[in-house]
Short mmCIF file of C-alpha atoms in Angstrom, two decimals:
data_model
loop_
_atom_site.label_atom_id
_atom_site.label_comp_id
_atom_site.label_asym_id
_atom_site.label_seq_id
_atom_site.Cartn_x
_atom_site.Cartn_y
_atom_site.Cartn_z
CA MET A 1 0.00 -0.01 0.00
CA GLU A 2 1.32 3.43 -0.87
CA PRO A 3 2.00 5.86 1.98
CA LEU A 4 -0.61 8.50 2.73
CA SER A 5 -0.15 11.50 0.53
CA PHE A 6 -1.03 14.94 1.88
CA GLY A 7 0.13 17.03 -1.03
CA SER A 8 2.31 17.38 -4.04
CA THR A 9 5.11 19.63 -5.26
CA ASP A 10 3.78 20.19 -8.76
CA ARG A 11 4.75 23.52 -10.24
CA ALA A 12 2.07 26.13 -10.01
CA PRO A 13 1.29 28.21 -13.08
CA GLY A 14 2.74 31.64 -12.97
CA PRO A 15 5.71 33.75 -14.02
CA ASP A 16 8.20 31.81 -11.94
CA THR A 17 8.00 28.25 -13.26
CA HIS A 18 11.32 27.21 -11.72
CA ALA A 19 10.30 27.19 -8.07
CA PRO A 20 8.12 24.25 -6.97
CA VAL A 21 5.17 25.41 -4.98
CA PRO A 22 3.72 22.92 -2.49
CA VAL A 23 0.04 22.43 -3.07
CA PHE A 24 -1.64 20.62 -0.17
CA VAL A 25 -4.71 18.76 -1.35
CA LYS A 26 -6.72 16.30 0.66
CA ASP A 27 -6.92 12.86 -0.78
CA PRO A 28 -10.21 11.47 0.42
CA VAL A 29 -9.77 8.15 -1.40
CA LYS A 30 -6.55 7.28 0.44
CA LEU A 31 -7.72 8.63 3.81
CA SER A 32 -10.95 6.70 3.48
CA THR A 33 -8.98 3.47 3.27
CA LEU A 34 -8.30 3.82 7.01
CA MET A 35 -11.99 3.84 7.90
CA VAL A 36 -13.91 0.74 8.77
CA ASP A 37 -15.01 -1.20 5.67
CA ILE A 38 -18.80 -1.51 5.62
CA GLY A 39 -18.80 -3.62 2.43
CA PRO A 40 -20.24 -6.72 4.20
CA LEU A 41 -23.25 -4.63 5.35
CA ARG A 42 -23.84 -3.32 1.83
CA THR A 43 -23.54 -6.58 -0.02
CA SER A 44 -24.87 -9.29 2.29
CA ARG A 45 -28.50 -9.36 3.56
CA GLU A 46 -27.61 -12.19 5.92
CA PHE A 47 -24.69 -10.36 7.45
CA ARG A 48 -26.88 -7.26 8.03
CA ILE A 49 -29.33 -9.44 9.93
CA VAL A 50 -26.50 -10.93 12.02
CA PHE A 51 -24.99 -7.47 12.65
CA VAL A 52 -28.23 -5.90 13.87
CA ALA A 53 -29.31 -8.99 15.87
CA ARG A 54 -25.92 -9.12 17.59
CA LEU A 55 -25.94 -5.45 18.43
CA VAL A 56 -29.42 -5.60 19.92
CA SER A 57 -28.66 -8.82 21.85
CA ILE A 58 -25.48 -7.25 23.30
CA PHE A 59 -27.59 -4.39 24.63
CA GLY A 60 -29.98 -6.90 26.19
CA LEU A 61 -27.07 -8.79 27.78
CA GLY A 62 -25.65 -5.50 29.08
CA PHE A 63 -29.01 -4.59 30.69
CA ALA A 64 -29.11 -8.01 32.39
CA ALA A 65 -25.44 -7.79 33.47
CA VAL A 66 -26.32 -4.66 35.45
CA ALA A 67 -29.62 -5.84 36.83
CA LEU A 68 -28.83 -9.36 37.97
CA PRO A 69 -25.97 -8.65 40.43
CA MET A 70 -27.75 -5.51 41.62
CA GLN A 71 -30.94 -7.46 42.41
CA VAL A 72 -29.02 -10.24 44.15
CA TYR A 73 -27.13 -7.78 46.30
CA GLN A 74 -30.34 -5.94 47.20
CA LEU A 75 -31.87 -9.26 48.32
CA THR A 76 -28.88 -10.67 50.18
CA GLY A 77 -26.46 -7.87 50.95
CA SER A 78 -23.74 -10.36 50.13
CA SER A 79 -20.97 -9.95 47.55
CA LEU A 80 -20.44 -13.73 47.83
CA ALA A 81 -23.98 -14.28 46.59
CA VAL A 82 -23.29 -11.96 43.64
CA ALA A 83 -20.13 -13.93 42.88
CA THR A 84 -22.06 -17.21 42.91
CA VAL A 85 -24.53 -15.86 40.35
CA HIS A 86 -21.57 -14.99 38.08
CA THR A 87 -20.10 -18.46 38.62
CA THR A 88 -23.44 -20.12 37.89
CA SER A 89 -23.70 -18.16 34.65
CA ALA A 90 -20.08 -18.84 33.66
CA VAL A 91 -20.34 -22.60 34.26
CA SER A 92 -23.61 -22.80 32.27
CA VAL A 93 -22.04 -20.76 29.42
CA LEU A 94 -19.04 -23.09 29.31
CA THR A 95 -21.23 -26.19 29.27
CA GLY A 96 -23.58 -24.76 26.66
CA THR A 97 -20.66 -23.71 24.52
CA ILE A 98 -19.31 -27.24 24.31
CA VAL A 99 -22.74 -28.66 23.49
CA ALA A 100 -23.43 -25.87 20.96
CA GLY A 101 -20.13 -26.50 19.16
CA MET A 102 -21.14 -30.10 18.54
CA LEU A 103 -24.68 -29.23 17.45
CA ALA A 104 -23.55 -26.40 15.15
CA ASP A 105 -21.59 -28.90 13.05
CA ARG A 106 -24.40 -31.49 12.89
CA GLY A 107 -27.48 -29.66 11.67
CA ASP A 108 -29.21 -26.38 10.85
CA ARG A 109 -27.30 -23.55 12.48
CA ARG A 110 -30.21 -21.21 12.07
CA ARG A 111 -32.31 -23.40 14.36
CA LEU A 112 -29.65 -23.09 17.08
CA ILE A 113 -29.53 -19.34 16.68
CA VAL A 114 -33.30 -19.05 17.01
CA ILE A 115 -33.34 -21.41 20.04
CA GLY A 116 -30.65 -19.29 21.75
CA ARG A 117 -32.46 -16.01 21.19
CA ALA A 118 -35.85 -17.48 22.10
CA SER A 119 -34.40 -18.81 25.40
CA ALA A 120 -33.42 -15.28 26.28
CA VAL A 121 -37.05 -14.25 25.96
CA ILE A 122 -38.10 -16.98 28.37
CA GLY A 123 -35.30 -16.31 30.87
CA SER A 124 -35.77 -12.54 30.86
CA GLY A 125 -39.52 -12.95 31.03
CA ALA A 126 -39.18 -15.17 34.07
CA LEU A 127 -36.99 -12.54 35.76
CA ALA A 128 -39.52 -9.83 34.96
CA VAL A 129 -42.43 -11.86 36.40
CA ASN A 130 -40.35 -12.73 39.45
CA THR A 131 -39.59 -9.03 40.01
CA LEU A 132 -42.98 -7.55 39.30
CA THR A 133 -45.04 -10.12 41.26
CA PRO A 134 -46.05 -8.69 44.66
CA GLY A 135 -43.69 -9.76 47.42
CA GLU A 136 -39.99 -10.27 47.49
CA PRO A 137 -38.40 -11.85 44.40
CA TRP A 138 -37.35 -15.48 44.81
CA LEU A 139 -33.59 -15.92 44.77
CA TRP A 140 -33.73 -19.41 43.27
CA VAL A 141 -35.52 -18.06 40.20
CA ILE A 142 -32.66 -15.62 39.58
CA TYR A 143 -30.12 -18.44 39.77
CA ALA A 144 -32.22 -20.68 37.55
CA ALA A 145 -32.66 -17.93 34.97
CA ALA A 146 -28.94 -17.19 34.99
CA ALA A 147 -28.13 -20.85 34.33
CA PHE A 148 -30.90 -21.19 31.69
CA ASN A 149 -29.84 -18.08 29.82
CA GLY A 150 -26.16 -18.95 30.04
CA PHE A 151 -26.60 -22.51 28.69
CA PHE A 152 -29.05 -21.85 25.84
CA GLY A 153 -27.79 -18.38 25.06
CA SER A 154 -24.41 -19.91 24.11
CA PHE A 155 -26.21 -21.78 21.36
CA SER A 156 -26.87 -18.64 19.39
CA ALA A 157 -23.40 -17.21 20.10
CA VAL A 158 -21.54 -20.26 18.84
CA ALA A 159 -23.86 -20.88 15.89
CA LEU A 160 -23.58 -17.25 14.76
CA GLN A 161 -19.80 -17.37 14.98
CA ALA A 162 -19.80 -20.48 12.86
CA ALA A 163 -22.27 -19.23 10.29
CA ALA A 164 -21.30 -15.57 9.84
CA PRO A 165 -18.09 -16.21 7.79
CA GLY A 166 -20.21 -17.89 5.14
CA PHE A 167 -22.19 -14.73 4.55
CA VAL A 168 -19.25 -12.71 3.13
CA PRO A 169 -16.46 -13.33 0.61
CA ARG A 170 -13.23 -14.51 2.19
CA ASP A 171 -11.41 -11.30 1.35
CA LYS A 172 -14.03 -9.48 3.47
CA LEU A 173 -13.45 -11.57 6.61
CA PRO A 174 -11.28 -8.84 8.25
CA ALA A 175 -14.01 -6.25 7.47
CA ALA A 176 -16.66 -8.58 8.93
CA GLY A 177 -14.54 -9.09 12.05
CA ALA A 178 -14.07 -5.32 12.40
CA LEU A 179 -17.82 -4.68 12.13
CA LEU A 180 -18.66 -7.35 14.69
CA ALA A 181 -15.97 -5.93 16.98
CA LEU A 182 -17.44 -2.44 16.46
CA ASN A 183 -20.94 -3.38 17.52
CA GLY A 184 -19.49 -5.31 20.43
CA GLU A 185 -17.62 -2.26 21.63
CA LEU A 186 -20.65 0.02 21.16
CA GLY A 187 -22.83 -2.36 23.16
CA SER A 188 -20.31 -2.91 25.95
CA VAL A 189 -19.81 0.86 26.38
CA LEU A 190 -23.42 2.00 26.16
CA ALA A 191 -25.51 -0.92 27.41
CA PRO A 192 -24.47 -0.93 31.10
CA ALA A 193 -25.02 2.83 31.39
CA LEU A 194 -28.47 2.62 29.72
CA GLY A 195 -29.39 -0.42 31.83
CA GLY A 196 -28.51 1.45 35.02
CA GLY A 197 -30.48 4.46 33.84
CA ILE A 198 -33.54 2.30 33.11
CA ILE A 199 -33.36 0.84 36.63
CA ALA A 200 -32.98 4.27 38.20
CA LEU A 201 -35.97 5.72 36.30
CA TRP A 202 -38.42 2.84 36.05
CA GLY A 203 -37.17 0.04 38.27
CA MET A 204 -35.71 -3.43 37.98
CA GLY A 205 -38.84 -5.04 36.55
CA THR A 206 -38.97 -2.62 33.63
CA ASN A 207 -35.34 -3.42 32.84
CA PHE A 208 -36.14 -7.16 32.56
CA VAL A 209 -39.27 -6.46 30.47
CA ILE A 210 -37.22 -4.38 27.99
CA THR A 211 -34.56 -7.10 27.92
CA ALA A 212 -37.24 -9.71 27.06
CA LEU A 213 -38.66 -7.49 24.31
CA LEU A 214 -35.23 -6.93 22.78
CA SER A 215 -34.68 -10.71 22.84
CA LEU A 216 -38.02 -11.23 21.11
CA PHE A 217 -37.06 -8.73 18.40
CA THR A 218 -33.75 -10.55 17.76
CA THR A 219 -35.54 -13.91 17.64
CA LEU A 220 -37.88 -12.65 14.94
CA LEU A 221 -34.96 -11.09 13.14
CA VAL A 222 -32.70 -14.23 13.01
CA TRP A 223 -35.76 -16.30 11.94
CA ARG A 224 -35.41 -14.45 8.57
CA LEU A 225 -32.07 -16.10 7.97
CA PRO A 226 -32.04 -19.02 5.44
CA ARG A 227 -31.42 -22.55 6.54
CA LEU A 228 -27.74 -22.97 7.45
CA ASP A 229 -27.06 -26.66 6.94
CA VAL A 230 -23.67 -28.28 7.31
CA PRO A 231 -22.22 -30.97 4.99
CA GLU A 232 -23.86 -34.39 5.32
CA ASP A 233 -20.71 -36.19 6.43
CA GLY A 234 -20.59 -34.10 9.61
CA ARG A 235 -24.06 -35.34 10.58
CA ARG A 236 -23.13 -39.01 10.18
CA GLN A 237 -20.26 -38.91 12.69
CA SER A 238 -20.61 -40.25 16.23
CA ILE A 239 -20.14 -37.71 19.02
CA ALA A 240 -16.82 -39.29 20.08
CA THR A 241 -15.52 -39.16 16.50
CA ALA A 242 -16.61 -35.57 16.07
CA LEU A 243 -14.93 -34.54 19.31
CA ARG A 244 -11.67 -36.23 18.28
CA GLU A 245 -11.77 -34.64 14.84
CA GLY A 246 -12.40 -31.17 16.17
CA GLY A 247 -9.72 -31.47 18.85
CA ARG A 248 -7.17 -32.88 16.44
CA PHE A 249 -7.77 -30.09 14.02
CA ALA A 250 -7.65 -27.30 16.63
CA VAL A 251 -4.47 -28.64 18.20
CA GLY A 252 -2.67 -29.86 15.10
CA HIS A 253 -3.38 -27.10 12.59
CA ARG A 254 -0.30 -24.97 11.83
CA VAL A 255 -2.26 -21.70 12.26
CA VAL A 256 -5.31 -22.48 14.43
CA GLY A 257 -3.34 -24.25 17.22
CA PRO A 258 -0.85 -21.42 17.71
CA LEU A 259 -3.73 -18.89 17.52
CA LEU A 260 -5.30 -20.54 20.53
CA LEU A 261 -1.98 -20.41 22.41
CA LEU A 262 -1.54 -16.76 21.54
CA GLY A 263 -5.05 -15.96 22.76
CA LEU A 264 -4.30 -17.73 26.06
CA VAL A 265 -1.13 -15.70 26.52
CA GLN A 266 -3.06 -12.46 26.08
CA MET A 267 -5.81 -13.48 28.49
CA LEU A 268 -3.35 -14.67 31.16
CA PHE A 269 -0.89 -11.76 31.23
CA ALA A 270 -2.40 -8.78 29.43
CA ALA A 271 -5.78 -8.34 31.10
CA PRO A 272 -5.15 -5.75 33.83
CA GLN A 273 -8.79 -4.88 34.73
CA VAL A 274 -8.63 -6.94 37.98
CA LEU A 275 -5.92 -4.61 39.32
CA ILE A 276 -7.35 -1.22 38.30
CA ASN A 277 -8.97 -0.54 41.68
CA GLU A 278 -5.80 -1.33 43.70
CA PHE A 279 -3.52 0.44 41.22
CA THR A 280 -5.70 3.55 41.29
CA ASP A 281 -5.76 3.58 45.05
CA LYS A 282 -2.19 2.74 45.91
CA VAL A 283 -0.21 4.11 42.98
CA LEU A 284 -2.24 6.90 41.42
CA GLY A 285 -3.93 8.05 44.62
CA GLY A 286 -7.32 8.37 42.96
CA GLY A 287 -10.90 7.55 43.95
CA PRO A 288 -13.98 5.99 42.40
CA GLY A 289 -14.25 8.68 39.70
CA LEU A 290 -10.76 7.88 38.39
CA VAL A 291 -11.44 4.15 38.58
CA GLY A 292 -14.50 4.59 36.37
CA LEU A 293 -12.55 6.72 33.93
CA LEU A 294 -9.74 4.12 33.66
CA TYR A 295 -12.32 1.35 33.10
CA THR A 296 -13.63 3.24 30.05
CA ALA A 297 -10.15 3.83 28.54
CA PRO A 298 -9.78 0.41 26.78
CA ALA A 299 -13.22 0.84 25.26
CA VAL A 300 -12.19 4.25 23.85
CA GLY A 301 -9.11 2.74 22.27
CA ALA A 302 -11.00 -0.25 20.96
CA LEU A 303 -13.67 1.97 19.40
CA LEU A 304 -10.96 3.97 17.66
CA GLY A 305 -9.31 0.79 16.47
CA SER A 306 -12.56 -0.53 15.06
CA LEU A 307 -13.38 2.70 13.24
CA THR A 308 -9.93 2.87 11.67
CA SER A 309 -9.66 -0.78 10.64
CA GLY A 310 -10.08 -0.36 6.90
CA TRP A 311 -6.41 -1.33 6.37
CA ALA A 312 -6.93 -4.85 7.76
CA GLY A 313 -8.56 -6.19 4.62
CA ARG A 314 -5.54 -5.26 2.55
CA ALA A 315 -2.95 -6.57 5.01
CA HIS A 316 -0.89 -9.48 3.63
CA ARG A 317 1.28 -10.57 6.58
CA THR A 318 -1.67 -11.10 8.85
CA GLY A 319 0.07 -13.48 11.26
CA ALA A 320 3.06 -11.16 11.77
CA LEU A 321 0.66 -8.19 12.37
CA LEU A 322 -1.33 -10.26 14.86
CA LEU A 323 1.79 -11.13 16.83
CA THR A 324 2.79 -7.46 16.81
CA ALA A 325 -0.65 -6.43 18.07
CA VAL A 326 -0.47 -8.80 21.05
CA ALA A 327 3.11 -7.68 21.81
CA LEU A 328 1.89 -4.08 21.83
CA CYS A 329 -0.82 -5.11 24.29
CA GLY A 330 1.96 -6.37 26.54
CA LEU A 331 3.83 -3.14 26.08
CA ALA A 332 0.73 -1.17 27.02
CA VAL A 333 0.29 -3.20 30.24
CA LEU A 334 3.99 -2.73 31.00
CA GLY A 335 3.65 1.02 30.50
CA LEU A 336 0.54 1.09 32.69
CA GLY A 337 2.41 -0.53 35.53
CA ALA A 338 5.21 2.04 35.21
CA SER A 339 2.77 5.01 35.21
CA THR A 340 2.48 7.22 38.23
CA TRP A 341 0.33 9.92 36.57
CA ALA A 342 -3.35 9.30 35.78
CA PRO A 343 -3.27 10.72 32.19
CA PHE A 344 -0.43 8.32 31.30
CA ALA A 345 -2.42 5.44 32.79
CA PHE A 346 -5.44 6.37 30.69
CA VAL A 347 -3.36 6.59 27.51
CA PHE A 348 -1.75 3.18 28.09
CA LEU A 349 -5.16 1.55 28.77
CA ALA A 350 -6.60 3.14 25.64
CA PHE A 351 -3.53 1.83 23.75
CA LEU A 352 -4.28 -1.59 25.21
CA GLY A 353 -7.88 -1.47 23.95
CA PHE A 354 -6.68 -0.43 20.48
CA GLY A 355 -4.24 -3.40 20.40
CA GLN A 356 -6.90 -5.81 21.67
CA VAL A 357 -9.41 -4.90 18.97
CA VAL A 358 -6.75 -5.16 16.22
CA GLU A 359 -5.91 -8.59 17.57
CA GLU A 360 -9.57 -9.54 17.59
CA ILE A 361 -10.09 -8.49 13.94
CA LEU A 362 -6.97 -10.24 12.63
CA ARG A 363 -7.58 -13.35 14.77
CA TYR A 364 -11.19 -13.59 13.52
CA ALA A 365 -10.07 -13.45 9.90
CA LEU A 366 -7.34 -16.02 10.36
CA LEU A 367 -9.37 -18.43 12.46
CA GLN A 368 -12.43 -18.41 10.17
CA SER A 369 -10.52 -18.54 6.86
CA HIS A 370 -8.32 -21.49 7.98
CA THR A 371 -11.18 -23.53 9.45
CA PRO A 372 -13.37 -25.66 7.12
CA ASP A 373 -17.07 -24.76 7.38
CA ARG A 374 -18.07 -28.14 8.75
CA LEU A 375 -15.64 -27.67 11.71
CA ARG A 376 -16.40 -24.05 12.51
CA GLY A 377 -18.90 -24.86 15.27
CA ARG A 378 -16.40 -26.96 17.23
CA VAL A 379 -13.44 -24.65 16.64
CA ASN A 380 -15.42 -21.53 17.61
CA ALA A 381 -16.72 -23.37 20.66
CA VAL A 382 -13.10 -24.14 21.72
CA TRP A 383 -12.23 -20.43 21.29
CA THR A 384 -15.28 -19.28 23.28
CA ALA A 385 -14.61 -21.79 26.01
CA GLN A 386 -11.00 -20.69 26.20
CA SER A 387 -12.09 -17.05 26.49
CA THR A 388 -14.49 -17.92 29.33
CA VAL A 389 -11.93 -19.86 31.30
CA GLY A 390 -8.92 -17.74 30.30
CA GLY A 391 -10.48 -14.51 31.54
CA SER A 392 -10.90 -15.96 34.99
CA ALA A 393 -7.43 -17.54 34.99
CA GLY A 394 -5.92 -14.20 33.91
CA ALA A 395 -7.65 -12.44 36.81
CA LEU A 396 -6.19 -15.03 39.17
CA THR A 397 -2.72 -14.73 37.65
CA LEU A 398 -2.35 -11.01 38.04
CA GLY A 399 -4.43 -10.88 41.16
CA GLY A 400 -2.18 -13.54 42.72
CA LEU A 401 0.99 -11.58 41.83
CA ALA A 402 -0.25 -8.33 43.34
CA PRO A 403 0.13 -9.36 47.05
CA LEU A 404 3.67 -10.53 46.31
CA ILE A 405 5.11 -7.64 44.27
CA GLY A 406 2.39 -4.95 44.38
CA ALA A 407 -0.18 -3.93 41.78
CA ALA A 408 2.39 -1.94 39.71
CA GLY A 409 4.89 -4.80 39.80
CA ALA A 410 2.22 -7.34 38.81
CA LEU A 411 1.24 -5.19 35.85
CA MET A 412 4.82 -4.77 34.68
CA ALA A 413 5.47 -8.48 35.11
CA GLY A 414 2.32 -9.31 33.11
CA GLY A 415 3.34 -6.96 30.30
CA ALA A 416 6.88 -8.37 30.18
CA LEU A 417 5.62 -12.00 30.18
CA THR A 418 3.30 -11.15 27.29
CA ILE A 419 6.10 -9.74 25.17
CA VAL A 420 8.44 -12.63 25.92
CA SER A 421 5.70 -15.23 25.25
CA VAL A 422 4.83 -13.60 21.92
CA GLY A 423 8.47 -13.74 20.90
CA ALA A 424 8.67 -17.37 21.85
CA LEU A 425 5.52 -18.24 19.87
CA ALA A 426 6.79 -16.33 16.85
CA VAL A 427 10.01 -18.39 16.89
CA ALA A 428 8.36 -21.70 17.63
CA PHE A 429 5.48 -21.47 15.13
CA ALA A 430 6.45 -20.34 11.68
CA GLY A 431 2.93 -21.18 10.48
CA LEU A 432 1.47 -18.44 12.65
CA ARG A 433 4.32 -15.97 11.91
CA THR A 434 3.76 -16.31 8.11
CA ALA A 435 -0.06 -16.86 8.19
CA ARG A 436 -2.29 -14.98 5.78
CA VAL A 437 -6.06 -14.85 5.29
CA LEU A 438 -6.96 -17.59 2.81
CA ARG A 439 -8.85 -16.08 -0.18
CA ASP A 440 -9.26 -19.42 -1.94
CA PRO A 441 -11.17 -22.21 -0.14
CA GLU A 442 -9.29 -24.82 -2.14
CA THR A 443 -6.03 -23.99 -0.33
CA LEU A 444 -7.56 -25.41 2.84
CA ALA A 445 -6.66 -28.84 1.46
CA SER A 446 -2.92 -28.14 1.70
CA ASP A 447 -3.09 -25.88 4.74
CA GLY A 448 -3.84 -28.22 7.69
CA PRO A 449 -4.47 -31.76 8.90
CA PRO A 450 -6.10 -34.37 6.66
CA VAL A 451 -9.55 -33.31 7.85
CA ALA A 452 -9.35 -30.43 5.38
CA ASP A 453 -9.20 -32.91 2.56
CA ALA A 454 -12.53 -34.39 3.61
CA ASP A 455 -14.03 -30.95 3.57
CA ARG A 456 -12.71 -30.32 0.09
CA THR A 457 -14.09 -33.65 -1.13
CA THR A 458 -17.50 -32.87 0.28
CA ARG A 459 -17.53 -29.48 -1.37
CA THR A 460 -16.42 -30.87 -4.74
CA ASP A 461 -19.09 -33.56 -4.64
CA LYS A 462 -21.76 -30.94 -3.97
CA GLU A 463 -20.54 -28.83 -6.88
CA LYS A 464 -20.75 -31.82 -9.27
CA LYS A 465 -24.34 -32.43 -8.23
#
């Protein structure tokens, strides 16, 4: 790609034709290449449905994320009870993700998406009835709804991840990843604030009613998707065979396996949110206002990264750029730990958010382009499960270091470990270092384990028919 041009030195007309006169002219075409590519939204009806449905569902999840712990704390006055609700939800999500990964590769993925969104209507409706019914809400209903929503809600999440890449051309996978990251960031920034405002103005019950209505809207929306069947050979496999095949592919693939390791490194060492309260109190000397400001900094950086991601679709050395993005995340965490001034801390956290969203976009494109369609349910389930477990493990890692070497020391250690680990992965896995987004599905046959050949054979047979 040519460097950005902000002007030229063409000679201007006039009596002195020997002196070059700089003429600064904006080049909107070149500048626009930095902006997020909305091509998938323009060209694919199915992707538009997925984009809108995901954005609305993220808002619904954000509303519930505020209301559930607040209601449990109001009923019990116990932070331990709040933690157990989170644990109940996390365990059910992890279990549902594993089940959903299997089902997404054995039948109609649209059915799973609809089931997942419809379950949110039932779960949120139960919470609304439990809240609005005269008398004190029943605590067991809250736990049951959290488990129900977590288990069945993961069906739609995994099935959408597996189906969405098929809605856009392969060269648009980075753009699709950027758009999905963008609506995720918008929802995560705005939804909790809106949810809290709804509770403050109209009460907890209204919050759950609105959440149920949003879930109903997304259910009707995803119902408009076409059937999303997988190849027949995936349906004929036993569960044990399917699990072995998916695990062998995820671990043995020259790109997908190292991608999972790289993601684990980032979650273990470059997730500093658990230390923000202690770091603000003991190092920066700030209060709750500064804590809230620092929590928003990664979202600001991520939003900026999403909006300026147009370059990702034209990047050739995707694997090398991905490794660089994760290393920059480590550098940002290292810089945060070394900061003693709040503005510097905010900048480093925003830089971290920028690096995280770039990693998310590039990882999405690599993961989806290197995974055969009939394995995407299982591979995306592995990634989602890793994210669920890895986030908790990362909090324990840095949280466990803080009592030993202090919050600042734990952050600097986490950042340094991230950088060193990225370097080690880059040396050990040439497949990841040289990975590119696959534009041609046929190259899957020579890109990974033998399972890819089966996918190619299935596709060729379908084309002949």
